[in-house]
Amino acid sequence: MSASPLSVLSPDTLAADPNWWRQAAVYQIYPRSFYDANADGLGDILGITAKVAYLKELGLDAVWLSPFYPSELADGGYDVADYRNVDPRLGTLADFDEMAAAIHDAGMKLIVDIVPNHSSDQHAWFQEALAAEKGSAARARYIFRDGQGANGELPPSDWGSVFGGPSWTQVPDGQWYLHLFASEQPDFNWDNREIRDDFLKTLRFWSDRGVDGFRIDVAHALTKDLSEPLPSQAQIRELEKLNNGSNPLWDRDEVHEIYAEWRTLFNEYNPPRTAVAEAWVDQSRRARYASTKGLGQAFNFDLLMADFDAKAFASIVTKNLAEADATGASSTWVFSNHDVVRHATRYGLPAVVAEGLDEEGKEQAAKSQDGKAWLLAGGNESELDRELGLRRARAATMFMLALPGSAYLYQGEELGLHEVSEIAPAERQDPAFFRNAGIEVGRDGCRVPLPWTAESTSFGFGDVPAHLPQPEWFAGVAASVQDTDPTSTLNLYRKALELRRELQADEELSWVENTNPEVLHFVRPNGWNVVTNFGATAVELPAGTVVLSSVPLVDGALPAEATAWLV
Ligand code: NOJ
């Protein structure tokens, strides 16, 4: 076994280690749904401070906060009205400082979300742009264009927004502005030096306040080629398939000039500030974002998009570790976040048989397996196998936590939470739901405030009803219930995260051949064996002592859909 990694990664050394992020277990907090300390139905900054002990006990290396900035909440806070402040409903900058200190004192790092592609339409600059004339400096901070048609009454192009509906909105003087997401999220013009300087100021503002790293929202959208004539949506779709930087809207090579500038700023700090790109790009293009000359790390959503399948998992891990090796970045792994159906639910839905389908059919089938179609059809409980989903989720998480690289966890997955499907249309908040009636159910089901206790108003989330309705079944999965149950998912996460520290001293993994195609077996340099059984029947384990398994072994064998770690 290598030198005691526990002492290598003690809080003090972690604080000074410039590589702390490479193998970190990072926990994503969606602040408005984490813990409500001031009884207004919305989670807040003081609520996070109040739960630092819980986070520490969970065994995390870092906490990532989704946006907590002033926002009209047209997109859950991803519509930022002021980048260098705290939403007054969530607290103050002094509360933020207190929270950051508590997180650091507990030996954890703090990552915040930066949303550079677009602001809120309530941002002072956008309000100024609306009041200003065509062609003014105020309009040049965003992307304004004249429309088509005799009187400019048609949008400049037929582009659709990511959330559905058109991506251009007309303003009273007839011009149109671009928004790749909701109309309340106007895109910035990153050709404008003022925007670049302002984001440098924002990054410095939070870095000076002790923030250790940044998660960069839609990192692949900032720079655009909007030279006329604008291509059609169909042409853009074709260019998208080329994955060569020629798409006018997404993943352009020039975007890395911005991140090179950010890197210079990050490296002024000790330890250097870190960043992880949220860039939904082809695997072949991901390394550019993860470059040490740029953001340094990029989310890898490959496991998140895969079925619970041995072959798929093996090939994803092999490819991504090879890529990490080649680029010098460490790989990232993630199963759940605030944008997708929780993995316990995805894994409990009926498999869609895609064999025999053409490419388009396969694509649709893959989509229907992400859980959205199920939710839209009413989230029929008889189709969801809750137990199976959770069992697979526990196995998958233990597989992930044993991999080299950083693991990103999403609040509530440590409780084994399922997606909440029972949200009435009138209570939904996600713009994807409103802009896509009948096509997209939206992401509210994974953003429902956490159940901390089995009883009381809002299951211990706060003293008043939560901003999104919580289902009855939360009582059975509340943190307080799981805390004392040694077999709970919460205690599985705690134990796995504690043991994982033993694996953080190196970044190697070797596959061990086995004859069962439904079993994956790898070994880490410290001698630990990790075995995941994706199949439906129990399998024998290799020699060794089992230190943790996702479900109890049966007569020494690893049951179906389970993972074991052996020393
Ligand atoms: C990605 C974020 O994760 C998502 O929640 C948000 O809606 C979009 N970017 C737009 O900011």
XYZ file of C-alpha atoms and ligand atoms in Angstrom:
578
model
C 0.000 0.000 0.000
C 1.300 3.521 -0.723
C 2.169 6.083 1.977
C -0.753 6.890 4.211
C -3.024 8.975 1.945
C -5.094 9.925 4.964
C -2.295 12.022 6.341
C -1.393 13.319 2.866
C -4.920 14.659 2.524
C -5.476 16.050 6.003
C -7.395 19.370 5.928
C -4.221 21.425 6.401
C -2.322 19.834 3.556
C -5.434 19.852 1.375
C -5.676 23.614 1.844
C -2.209 24.138 0.393
C -2.251 21.396 -2.240
C -2.484 22.854 -5.763
C -3.786 19.479 -6.969
C -6.619 19.140 -4.459
C -9.201 19.058 -7.260
C -7.748 16.133 -9.196
C -9.421 13.432 -7.150
C -11.888 15.463 -5.140
C -15.337 14.272 -4.142
C -17.402 17.383 -4.888
C -20.968 17.825 -3.651
C -23.304 20.054 -5.629
C -25.673 22.201 -3.601
C -28.693 23.732 -5.295
C -28.981 26.477 -2.659
C -32.697 27.239 -2.929
C -33.521 23.616 -2.200
C -30.895 22.652 0.371
C -31.909 24.055 3.759
C -34.116 27.015 4.653
C -32.764 28.763 7.751
C -34.991 31.850 7.629
C -38.405 30.271 7.131
C -39.390 31.721 3.764
C -39.636 28.437 1.841
C -36.366 28.997 -0.018
C -33.065 27.450 0.968
C -30.396 30.016 1.817
C -26.746 30.674 2.613
C -27.209 30.448 6.384
C -28.900 27.116 5.717
C -25.711 25.855 4.083
C -23.633 27.073 7.026
C -25.995 25.244 9.370
C -25.347 21.991 7.503
C -21.560 22.153 7.233
C -21.249 19.495 9.931
C -23.467 17.187 7.831
C -21.310 17.825 4.759
C -18.138 17.188 6.706
C -19.487 13.962 8.141
C -20.436 12.864 4.637
C -16.717 12.969 3.839
C -16.519 15.501 1.001
C -13.504 17.334 -0.317
C -15.400 20.247 -1.824
C -18.800 21.837 -2.154
C -20.062 23.422 -5.385
C -22.865 25.969 -5.129
C -25.252 26.455 -8.024
C -26.050 30.186 -8.497
C -26.996 32.114 -5.353
C -26.793 35.537 -7.015
C -29.663 38.033 -7.300
C -32.034 36.584 -9.868
C -35.640 36.737 -10.980
C -35.496 32.919 -11.053
C -36.615 32.630 -14.645
C -34.175 29.686 -14.797
C -33.557 28.648 -11.209
C -30.865 31.298 -10.690
C -29.042 30.685 -13.998
C -30.409 34.107 -14.939
C -28.032 36.305 -12.956
C -28.937 39.944 -12.332
C -25.772 40.835 -10.411
C -22.658 38.662 -10.569
C -20.967 40.086 -7.507
C -23.682 39.834 -4.909
C -25.943 37.420 -3.047
C -29.679 37.185 -3.690
C -31.208 39.063 -0.719
C -33.685 36.201 -0.341
C -30.716 33.898 0.232
C -28.605 36.160 2.431
C -25.847 38.738 2.279
C -22.190 38.859 1.338
C -21.401 38.685 5.067
C -23.415 35.439 5.244
C -21.444 34.169 2.283
C -18.131 34.951 4.001
C -19.278 33.194 7.136
C -20.341 30.143 5.127
C -17.044 30.075 3.199
C -15.110 30.221 6.474
C -17.176 27.377 7.947
C -16.611 25.226 4.843
C -12.877 25.915 4.947
C -12.665 25.296 8.680
C -14.252 21.916 8.050
C -11.414 21.118 5.628
C -13.446 21.464 2.446
C -13.034 23.621 -0.638
C -15.655 25.915 -2.121
C -16.603 26.078 -5.800
C -19.154 28.549 -7.173
C -21.076 28.613 -10.431
C -20.246 31.293 -13.007
C -22.802 31.938 -15.741
C -20.963 33.816 -18.499
C -22.998 33.061 -21.615
C -26.012 35.131 -20.628
C -27.267 37.393 -17.888
C -30.758 37.919 -16.570
C -32.901 40.380 -18.509
C -33.057 42.218 -15.164
C -29.287 42.820 -15.179
C -28.547 46.572 -15.143
C -26.703 46.243 -18.463
C -29.633 44.627 -20.227
C -32.048 47.189 -18.834
C -29.664 49.880 -20.099
C -29.540 48.179 -23.504
C -33.340 48.177 -23.731
C -33.486 51.882 -22.959
C -30.646 52.686 -25.372
C -30.752 53.192 -29.106
C -29.944 50.746 -31.868
C -26.225 50.597 -32.462
C -25.400 52.043 -29.034
C -22.554 50.862 -26.807
C -25.161 49.562 -24.351
C -26.676 47.285 -27.015
C -23.219 46.100 -28.047
C -22.858 44.246 -24.750
C -25.544 41.830 -25.957
C -26.457 40.461 -29.369
C -29.008 42.703 -31.028
C -29.943 42.428 -34.716
C -32.503 43.848 -37.085
C -35.149 41.377 -38.148
C -35.987 39.952 -41.561
C -39.048 40.818 -43.653
C -40.071 44.144 -45.130
C -40.306 45.782 -41.705
C -37.976 43.578 -39.740
C -41.000 41.807 -38.301
C -39.394 38.362 -38.619
C -36.552 37.130 -36.384
C -33.032 37.324 -37.835
C -32.937 33.514 -38.143
C -35.091 30.458 -37.448
C -33.014 29.290 -34.496
C -34.765 27.568 -31.635
C -33.714 28.034 -28.005
C -32.433 25.128 -25.914
C -35.566 25.382 -23.779
C -37.879 25.390 -26.798
C -39.455 28.306 -28.661
C -37.472 30.820 -30.712
C -34.043 32.056 -29.647
C -34.753 35.655 -30.712
C -37.077 38.072 -28.919
C -38.169 41.411 -30.291
C -37.874 44.623 -28.280
C -40.223 47.643 -28.612
C -38.083 49.517 -31.163
C -38.215 46.495 -33.482
C -34.745 44.995 -32.931
C -34.288 41.420 -31.794
C -31.911 39.991 -29.191
C -30.431 36.511 -29.065
C -30.998 34.119 -26.170
C -29.860 30.521 -26.550
C -31.935 29.708 -23.451
C -35.041 31.492 -22.076
C -35.984 34.965 -23.287
C -35.112 36.219 -19.778
C -31.511 35.125 -20.460
C -30.035 37.433 -23.141
C -26.685 36.231 -24.496
C -23.662 38.446 -23.910
C -21.527 39.602 -26.812
C -18.145 38.127 -25.965
C -16.474 40.031 -28.825
C -16.901 43.052 -26.589
C -13.851 43.689 -24.404
C -16.044 45.183 -21.697
C -17.724 41.807 -21.121
C -14.378 40.045 -20.913
C -13.068 42.570 -18.400
C -16.200 42.406 -16.311
C -15.991 38.629 -15.943
C -12.328 38.912 -14.964
C -13.510 41.309 -12.273
C -16.139 38.794 -11.144
C -13.646 35.926 -11.006
C -11.281 38.094 -8.984
C -14.085 39.242 -6.692
C -14.958 35.678 -5.651
C -11.356 34.443 -5.670
C -10.438 37.265 -3.275
C -13.296 36.158 -1.035
C -11.675 32.751 -0.745
C -13.566 30.820 -3.404
C -11.328 27.930 -4.494
C -12.808 27.083 -7.866
C -15.486 27.762 -10.447
C -17.994 25.696 -12.376
C -18.456 27.356 -15.758
C -22.000 27.233 -17.100
C -22.387 26.406 -20.820
C -18.665 26.958 -21.232
C -18.895 26.038 -24.917
C -21.276 28.798 -25.997
C -19.587 32.116 -25.252
C -18.021 32.938 -28.619
C -20.193 32.885 -31.727
C -19.752 33.534 -35.407
C -22.709 35.732 -36.250
C -21.516 36.910 -39.627
C -24.316 37.335 -42.153
C -26.063 35.581 -43.745
C -26.904 33.602 -40.636
C -27.210 29.877 -41.311
C -30.505 28.092 -40.764
C -31.212 25.808 -37.826
C -30.971 22.817 -40.173
C -27.530 23.932 -41.365
C -26.385 24.356 -37.784
C -27.497 20.802 -37.018
C -25.370 19.537 -39.879
C -22.341 21.546 -38.738
C -22.830 20.235 -35.229
C -22.144 16.713 -36.444
C -18.701 17.711 -37.744
C -17.307 18.471 -34.284
C -14.599 20.628 -35.814
C -15.290 24.055 -34.397
C -17.271 25.202 -37.426
C -20.613 25.454 -35.631
C -21.408 29.180 -35.412
C -23.036 28.913 -31.985
C -21.356 26.164 -30.007
C -17.871 24.936 -29.187
C -15.892 27.391 -31.269
C -12.122 27.317 -30.991
C -11.935 31.030 -30.097
C -13.632 30.369 -26.767
C -10.336 29.024 -25.454
C -8.730 32.462 -25.785
C -11.102 33.560 -23.023
C -10.178 30.637 -20.819
C -6.450 31.224 -21.374
C -6.977 34.696 -19.939
C -8.911 33.250 -17.014
C -6.112 30.767 -16.374
C -3.625 33.605 -16.037
C -5.877 35.092 -13.373
C -6.430 31.736 -11.613
C -2.680 31.162 -11.432
C -2.126 34.430 -9.578
C -3.622 32.723 -6.525
C -2.051 30.194 -4.221
C -3.166 27.531 -4.648
C -4.326 28.432 -8.164
C -8.074 28.718 -8.501
C -9.588 25.796 -10.372
C -12.383 25.547 -12.906
C -14.539 22.853 -14.404
C -16.299 23.387 -17.719
C -19.899 22.432 -18.241
C -19.482 21.794 -21.951
C -21.764 19.318 -23.673
C -19.309 18.652 -26.464
C -18.147 15.541 -28.236
C -15.566 13.598 -26.287
C -12.981 14.426 -28.953
C -13.326 18.152 -28.128
C -13.505 17.946 -24.338
C -9.749 18.037 -23.722
C -9.575 21.597 -25.011
C -11.677 22.753 -22.065
C -9.737 20.602 -19.618
C -6.370 21.906 -20.800
C -3.975 23.177 -18.125
C -3.765 26.338 -20.252
C -7.518 26.772 -19.893
C -10.112 25.777 -17.353
C -8.205 22.672 -16.250
C -11.125 20.266 -15.977
C -14.331 19.525 -17.887
C -17.405 17.550 -16.951
C -17.604 14.160 -18.540
C -21.258 13.241 -18.825
C -20.618 9.902 -20.534
C -21.517 7.697 -17.560
C -24.541 9.861 -16.838
C -25.845 9.241 -20.337
C -25.075 5.511 -20.396
C -27.364 2.684 -19.394
C -26.392 0.530 -16.429
C -24.333 -1.730 -18.635
C -20.913 -3.336 -18.097
C -19.690 -2.898 -21.667
C -20.720 0.751 -21.830
C -19.192 1.574 -18.434
C -15.904 -0.168 -19.289
C -15.460 1.592 -22.585
C -16.323 5.010 -21.109
C -13.843 4.597 -18.268
C -11.070 3.347 -20.554
C -11.531 6.183 -23.040
C -11.729 8.906 -20.440
C -8.765 7.735 -18.417
C -6.689 7.542 -21.586
C -7.751 11.062 -22.442
C -6.948 12.327 -18.956
C -3.535 10.707 -19.273
C -2.893 12.388 -22.588
C -3.985 15.862 -21.501
C -2.768 15.973 -17.918
C -6.226 16.779 -16.576
C -7.933 14.329 -14.252
C -11.181 12.775 -15.351
C -14.526 13.761 -13.875
C -17.454 11.459 -13.171
C -21.074 12.307 -12.529
C -24.411 10.504 -12.454
C -26.811 13.168 -11.250
C -27.122 16.933 -11.208
C -29.822 19.602 -11.192
C -30.493 19.159 -14.933
C -31.219 15.446 -15.228
C -33.595 12.836 -13.854
C -31.997 11.381 -10.711
C -30.004 8.231 -11.444
C -31.902 6.034 -8.983
C -34.999 6.720 -11.109
C -33.328 6.398 -14.511
C -32.018 2.971 -13.551
C -35.425 1.804 -12.373
C -37.262 2.491 -15.618
C -37.944 -0.256 -18.137
C -35.167 -0.743 -20.653
C -35.971 0.349 -24.157
C -34.977 -2.243 -26.721
C -33.184 -0.257 -29.374
C -32.025 -3.189 -31.498
C -33.270 -3.072 -35.046
C -33.990 0.651 -34.899
C -32.378 3.083 -37.304
C -30.079 5.809 -35.944
C -32.904 8.254 -35.360
C -34.987 5.578 -33.633
C -32.058 4.695 -31.398
C -31.583 8.330 -30.518
C -35.226 8.609 -29.554
C -35.098 5.397 -27.566
C -32.036 6.666 -25.708
C -33.913 9.840 -24.912
C -36.915 7.981 -23.620
C -34.610 6.150 -21.250
C -33.442 9.368 -19.632
C -36.707 9.373 -17.722
C -38.232 12.473 -19.280
C -40.752 10.580 -21.367
C -41.822 8.656 -18.286
C -42.312 11.865 -16.324
C -44.272 13.454 -19.102
C -46.556 10.459 -19.234
C -47.381 11.108 -15.582
C -44.528 9.279 -13.842
C -46.501 6.051 -13.578
C -45.276 4.281 -10.421
C -46.105 0.851 -11.835
C -43.414 1.357 -14.494
C -40.760 2.529 -12.054
C -39.024 -0.181 -10.077
C -37.844 1.956 -7.171
C -35.932 -0.810 -5.483
C -34.105 -1.907 -8.610
C -33.271 1.700 -9.497
C -31.803 2.401 -6.089
C -29.924 -0.868 -5.987
C -28.289 -0.093 -9.332
C -27.643 3.508 -8.316
C -25.806 2.338 -5.198
C -23.742 -0.094 -7.270
C -22.978 2.540 -9.909
C -21.993 5.123 -7.309
C -19.617 2.724 -5.597
C -18.137 1.919 -9.014
C -17.659 5.636 -9.665
C -16.235 6.459 -6.248
C -13.498 3.878 -6.777
C -12.346 5.418 -10.072
C -9.394 7.775 -10.343
C -10.487 11.363 -10.978
C -13.032 13.648 -9.348
C -16.514 12.517 -8.465
C -19.311 15.080 -8.606
C -22.292 14.238 -6.409
C -25.631 16.006 -6.362
C -27.496 16.886 -3.168
C -29.959 14.186 -2.203
C -28.295 11.351 -4.069
C -26.670 10.376 -0.764
C -30.214 9.720 0.431
C -30.881 7.583 -2.635
C -33.611 10.033 -3.645
C -35.786 9.264 -6.611
C -37.040 11.938 -8.971
C -40.216 13.608 -7.715
C -42.734 13.069 -10.475
C -45.836 14.275 -8.650
C -45.546 18.034 -9.281
C -48.669 19.708 -10.630
C -48.231 21.919 -13.709
C -49.241 24.980 -11.671
C -46.371 24.347 -9.271
C -43.666 23.785 -11.830
C -40.906 26.406 -12.176
C -38.613 25.222 -14.952
C -38.645 27.331 -18.144
C -38.083 24.126 -20.114
C -41.590 23.084 -19.011
C -43.217 26.390 -19.937
C -41.490 26.776 -23.279
C -42.159 23.171 -24.262
C -45.675 22.363 -23.158
C -46.339 18.680 -23.723
C -42.839 17.898 -24.963
C -40.585 18.445 -21.990
C -41.568 18.048 -18.366
C -38.636 20.027 -17.038
C -36.141 19.587 -14.246
C -38.130 20.457 -11.126
C -38.352 16.824 -10.029
C -34.668 16.678 -9.086
C -34.748 20.120 -7.455
C -37.330 19.470 -4.756
C -36.070 20.640 -1.324
C -34.320 17.926 0.675
C -36.042 15.923 3.412
C -33.975 16.360 6.568
C -36.476 14.863 9.019
C -39.428 12.507 8.697
C -41.936 14.795 10.372
C -42.690 18.511 10.470
C -43.563 21.041 7.828
C -41.434 20.518 4.761
C -39.657 17.487 6.263
C -37.208 19.606 8.231
C -36.260 21.699 5.192
C -37.632 24.762 6.994
C -40.501 26.003 9.098
C -42.870 26.769 6.240
C -43.864 24.806 3.136
C -41.023 24.446 0.652
C -41.020 26.363 -2.645
C -41.577 23.106 -4.560
C -43.986 20.515 -3.159
C -42.418 17.533 -1.394
C -44.042 14.106 -1.725
C -45.269 11.962 1.184
C -42.629 9.312 0.543
C -39.915 11.760 1.615
C -40.742 10.747 5.221
C -39.209 7.320 4.673
C -35.961 8.589 3.136
C -35.252 11.622 5.330
C -31.658 12.144 6.462
C -32.650 11.706 10.131
C -34.150 8.287 9.379
C -31.098 7.163 7.433
C -28.606 8.561 9.909
C -29.091 5.743 12.394
C -29.667 2.926 9.908
C -26.335 1.235 9.122
C -27.709 -0.126 5.848
C -28.989 3.238 4.579
C -27.773 4.887 1.419
C -26.568 7.820 3.518
C -24.304 5.550 5.540
C -23.135 3.785 2.395
C -22.032 7.139 0.954
C -20.360 8.118 4.232
C -18.410 4.887 4.414
C -17.501 4.904 0.716
C -16.297 8.506 0.869
C -14.225 7.778 3.953
C -12.625 4.726 2.356
C -12.151 6.557 -0.929
C -9.485 8.698 0.715
C -7.311 5.584 0.613
C -7.619 5.641 -3.167
C -6.745 9.274 -3.696
C -2.975 8.928 -3.631
C -2.652 7.853 -7.267
C -4.566 7.964 -10.525
C -4.034 4.478 -11.944
C -6.496 1.706 -12.648
C -5.938 -1.751 -14.204
C -8.718 -3.911 -15.528
C -8.729 -7.532 -14.426
C -9.876 -10.003 -17.077
C -12.884 -12.087 -16.206
C -15.076 -14.396 -18.209
C -18.434 -12.936 -17.275
C -19.316 -10.085 -19.660
C -21.692 -8.653 -17.064
C -18.971 -8.158 -14.486
C -16.331 -5.425 -14.338
C -13.292 -5.903 -12.162
C -10.464 -3.437 -11.685
C -7.626 -3.009 -9.295
C -6.071 0.197 -7.931
C -2.345 0.560 -7.174
C -2.972 0.312 -3.421
C -4.143 -3.242 -4.082
C -7.868 -2.664 -3.781
C -10.124 -4.735 -6.037
C -13.390 -3.285 -7.233
C -15.993 -5.632 -8.658
C -19.329 -4.571 -10.115
C -21.927 -7.119 -11.106
C -24.242 -5.577 -13.720
C -26.023 -8.880 -14.273
C -29.093 -10.431 -12.689
C -27.391 -13.354 -10.919
C -24.896 -13.477 -8.081
C -21.178 -13.921 -8.867
C -18.149 -15.186 -6.956
C -15.710 -12.569 -5.687
C -11.915 -12.724 -6.002
C -9.850 -13.479 -2.886
C -9.633 -10.660 -0.367
C -11.502 -8.968 2.436
C -14.608 -7.068 1.460
C -14.419 -3.594 3.015
C -17.677 -2.365 1.569
C -20.456 -3.622 -0.662
C -23.465 -1.800 -2.062
C -25.760 -4.566 -0.736
C -24.964 -7.372 1.723
C -23.187 -10.367 0.210
C -25.102 -13.624 0.067
C -23.057 -16.669 1.122
C -19.910 -14.764 0.210
C -21.115 -14.038 -3.335
C -21.801 -10.612 -4.854
C -25.527 -10.396 -5.583
C -27.054 -9.063 -8.791
C -26.531 -5.365 -9.569
C -24.019 -4.693 -6.850
C -20.462 -3.479 -6.251
C -17.892 -4.651 -3.722
C -14.543 -3.194 -2.714
C -11.947 -5.678 -1.496
C -8.537 -5.212 0.090
C -26.699 24.730 -17.672
C -27.265 24.698 -16.287
O -26.801 23.549 -15.631
C -28.755 24.725 -16.442
O -29.409 24.490 -15.223
C -29.157 26.046 -17.043
O -30.552 26.027 -17.277
C -28.443 26.295 -18.365
N -27.049 25.985 -18.297
C -28.556 27.727 -18.781
O -27.831 28.538 -17.910
